[in-house]
Amino acid sequence: MLTLYLNTIDYTDDKEKFEKLYIKYRSKMYYVAMSVLHDRYDAEDALHNAFISVAKNINKIANINSDETTAYLFRTAKNTALKCLFKEKTASGTRNTR
């Protein structure tokens, strides 16, 4: 899966940075997605979408070990999971339609 994300990044330095981020934060971001979705398949989907977003914005990350980067990655994982949850609820018809 890592190769898929790396193919979306143009520069070698950014690819190396993304690979380090992926290795360091993948399991923690998965935990964040699981805490929202409570389903491993949905959490994997959310994590995949989160990493696509991170890959698109990799040039904005300066230091992979900073608190700012950690917060950004966790927030991205949580927001992506919330989007998946919202889509699931609206698709199942639990939305109030008047």
PDB file of C-alpha atoms in Angstrom:
ATOM      1  CA  MET A   1       0.000   0.000   0.000  1.00  0.00           C
ATOM      2  CA  LEU A   2       2.889   2.335   0.727  1.00  0.00           C
ATOM      3  CA  THR A   3       3.947   2.157  -2.921  1.00  0.00           C
ATOM      4  CA  LEU A   4       0.546   3.470  -4.002  1.00  0.00           C
ATOM      5  CA  TYR A   5       0.953   6.572  -1.849  1.00  0.00           C
ATOM      6  CA  LEU A   6       4.550   7.127  -2.910  1.00  0.00           C
ATOM      7  CA  ASN A   7       3.506   7.127  -6.571  1.00  0.00           C
ATOM      8  CA  THR A   8       1.386  10.222  -5.916  1.00  0.00           C
ATOM      9  CA  ILE A   9       4.415  12.188  -4.662  1.00  0.00           C
ATOM     10  CA  ASP A  10       6.780  13.844  -7.142  1.00  0.00           C
ATOM     11  CA  TYR A  11       9.995  14.559  -5.242  1.00  0.00           C
ATOM     12  CA  THR A  12      12.383  12.018  -3.732  1.00  0.00           C
ATOM     13  CA  ASP A  13      12.811  13.999  -0.504  1.00  0.00           C
ATOM     14  CA  ASP A  14       9.046  14.128  -0.027  1.00  0.00           C
ATOM     15  CA  LYS A  15       8.774  10.393  -0.731  1.00  0.00           C
ATOM     16  CA  GLU A  16      11.330   9.653   1.974  1.00  0.00           C
ATOM     17  CA  LYS A  17       9.532  11.978   4.387  1.00  0.00           C
ATOM     18  CA  PHE A  18       6.195  10.306   3.663  1.00  0.00           C
ATOM     19  CA  GLU A  19       7.652   6.832   4.117  1.00  0.00           C
ATOM     20  CA  LYS A  20       9.008   7.811   7.542  1.00  0.00           C
ATOM     21  CA  LEU A  21       5.637   9.315   8.503  1.00  0.00           C
ATOM     22  CA  TYR A  22       3.806   6.205   7.347  1.00  0.00           C
ATOM     23  CA  ILE A  23       6.049   3.869   9.318  1.00  0.00           C
ATOM     24  CA  LYS A  24       6.011   6.020  12.451  1.00  0.00           C
ATOM     25  CA  TYR A  25       2.329   6.985  12.613  1.00  0.00           C
ATOM     26  CA  ARG A  26       0.327   4.331  10.758  1.00  0.00           C
ATOM     27  CA  SER A  27      -0.655   2.255  13.781  1.00  0.00           C
ATOM     28  CA  LYS A  28      -1.451   5.316  15.899  1.00  0.00           C
ATOM     29  CA  MET A  29      -3.604   6.814  13.163  1.00  0.00           C
ATOM     30  CA  TYR A  30      -5.370   3.480  12.768  1.00  0.00           C
ATOM     31  CA  TYR A  31      -6.139   3.535  16.499  1.00  0.00           C
ATOM     32  CA  VAL A  32      -7.644   7.031  16.130  1.00  0.00           C
ATOM     33  CA  ALA A  33      -9.839   5.865  13.232  1.00  0.00           C
ATOM     34  CA  MET A  34     -10.901   2.762  15.181  1.00  0.00           C
ATOM     35  CA  SER A  35     -11.890   4.897  18.172  1.00  0.00           C
ATOM     36  CA  VAL A  36     -14.369   6.709  15.921  1.00  0.00           C
ATOM     37  CA  LEU A  37     -15.623   3.881  13.706  1.00  0.00           C
ATOM     38  CA  HIS A  38     -15.374   0.742  15.866  1.00  0.00           C
ATOM     39  CA  ASP A  39     -14.967  -1.400  12.750  1.00  0.00           C
ATOM     40  CA  ARG A  40     -11.600  -2.525  11.440  1.00  0.00           C
ATOM     41  CA  TYR A  41     -12.605  -2.476   7.760  1.00  0.00           C
ATOM     42  CA  ASP A  42     -14.047   1.022   7.980  1.00  0.00           C
ATOM     43  CA  ALA A  43     -10.999   2.156   9.953  1.00  0.00           C
ATOM     44  CA  GLU A  44      -8.700   0.787   7.230  1.00  0.00           C
ATOM     45  CA  ASP A  45     -10.694   2.669   4.584  1.00  0.00           C
ATOM     46  CA  ALA A  46     -10.526   5.863   6.611  1.00  0.00           C
ATOM     47  CA  LEU A  47      -6.803   5.405   7.171  1.00  0.00           C
ATOM     48  CA  HIS A  48      -6.271   4.900   3.441  1.00  0.00           C
ATOM     49  CA  ASN A  49      -8.149   8.123   2.671  1.00  0.00           C
ATOM     50  CA  ALA A  50      -6.231   9.967   5.385  1.00  0.00           C
ATOM     51  CA  PHE A  51      -2.892   8.911   3.919  1.00  0.00           C
ATOM     52  CA  ILE A  52      -3.976  10.013   0.452  1.00  0.00           C
ATOM     53  CA  SER A  53      -4.700  13.432   1.934  1.00  0.00           C
ATOM     54  CA  VAL A  54      -1.342  13.469   3.720  1.00  0.00           C
ATOM     55  CA  ALA A  55       0.460  12.488   0.504  1.00  0.00           C
ATOM     56  CA  LYS A  56      -1.189  15.388  -1.340  1.00  0.00           C
ATOM     57  CA  ASN A  57       0.009  17.797   1.361  1.00  0.00           C
ATOM     58  CA  ILE A  58       3.394  16.270   2.178  1.00  0.00           C
ATOM     59  CA  ASN A  59       5.246  19.402   1.042  1.00  0.00           C
ATOM     60  CA  LYS A  60       3.589  21.344   3.890  1.00  0.00           C
ATOM     61  CA  ILE A  61       5.173  19.122   6.560  1.00  0.00           C
ATOM     62  CA  ALA A  62       8.551  20.395   7.684  1.00  0.00           C
ATOM     63  CA  ASN A  63       9.478  18.181  10.641  1.00  0.00           C
ATOM     64  CA  ILE A  64       8.024  14.690  10.992  1.00  0.00           C
ATOM     65  CA  ASN A  65       8.824  14.602  14.698  1.00  0.00           C
ATOM     66  CA  SER A  66       7.124  17.842  15.680  1.00  0.00           C
ATOM     67  CA  ASP A  67       4.032  18.097  17.847  1.00  0.00           C
ATOM     68  CA  GLU A  68       2.396  20.070  15.036  1.00  0.00           C
ATOM     69  CA  THR A  69       2.875  17.185  12.599  1.00  0.00           C
ATOM     70  CA  THR A  70       1.556  14.656  15.105  1.00  0.00           C
ATOM     71  CA  ALA A  71      -1.522  16.794  15.724  1.00  0.00           C
ATOM     72  CA  TYR A  72      -2.063  17.245  11.979  1.00  0.00           C
ATOM     73  CA  LEU A  73      -1.885  13.499  11.322  1.00  0.00           C
ATOM     74  CA  PHE A  74      -4.199  12.567  14.190  1.00  0.00           C
ATOM     75  CA  ARG A  75      -6.668  15.289  13.224  1.00  0.00           C
ATOM     76  CA  THR A  76      -6.605  14.075   9.613  1.00  0.00           C
ATOM     77  CA  ALA A  77      -7.262  10.491  10.733  1.00  0.00           C
ATOM     78  CA  LYS A  78     -10.110  11.565  13.016  1.00  0.00           C
ATOM     79  CA  ASN A  79     -11.766  13.860  10.481  1.00  0.00           C
ATOM     80  CA  THR A  80     -11.513  11.250   7.743  1.00  0.00           C
ATOM     81  CA  ALA A  81     -13.082   8.661  10.049  1.00  0.00           C
ATOM     82  CA  LEU A  82     -15.875  11.092  10.925  1.00  0.00           C
ATOM     83  CA  LYS A  83     -16.538  11.645   7.212  1.00  0.00           C
ATOM     84  CA  CYS A  84     -16.785   7.881   6.718  1.00  0.00           C
ATOM     85  CA  LEU A  85     -19.171   7.630   9.658  1.00  0.00           C
ATOM     86  CA  PHE A  86     -21.338  10.431   8.284  1.00  0.00           C
ATOM     87  CA  LYS A  87     -21.438   8.820   4.824  1.00  0.00           C
ATOM     88  CA  GLU A  88     -22.403   5.492   6.384  1.00  0.00           C
ATOM     89  CA  LYS A  89     -25.220   7.050   8.392  1.00  0.00           C
ATOM     90  CA  THR A  90     -26.636   9.007   5.471  1.00  0.00           C
ATOM     91  CA  ALA A  91     -26.393   5.995   3.158  1.00  0.00           C
ATOM     92  CA  SER A  92     -28.311   3.799   5.600  1.00  0.00           C
ATOM     93  CA  GLY A  93     -31.166   6.269   5.756  1.00  0.00           C
ATOM     94  CA  THR A  94     -30.772   7.388   9.356  1.00  0.00           C
ATOM     95  CA  ARG A  95     -30.819  10.980   8.225  1.00  0.00           C
ATOM     96  CA  ASN A  96     -33.997  12.861   9.008  1.00  0.00           C
ATOM     97  CA  THR A  97     -35.684  13.655   5.686  1.00  0.00           C
ATOM     98  CA  ARG A  98     -38.654  15.985   5.724  1.00  0.00           C
TER      99      ARG A  98
END
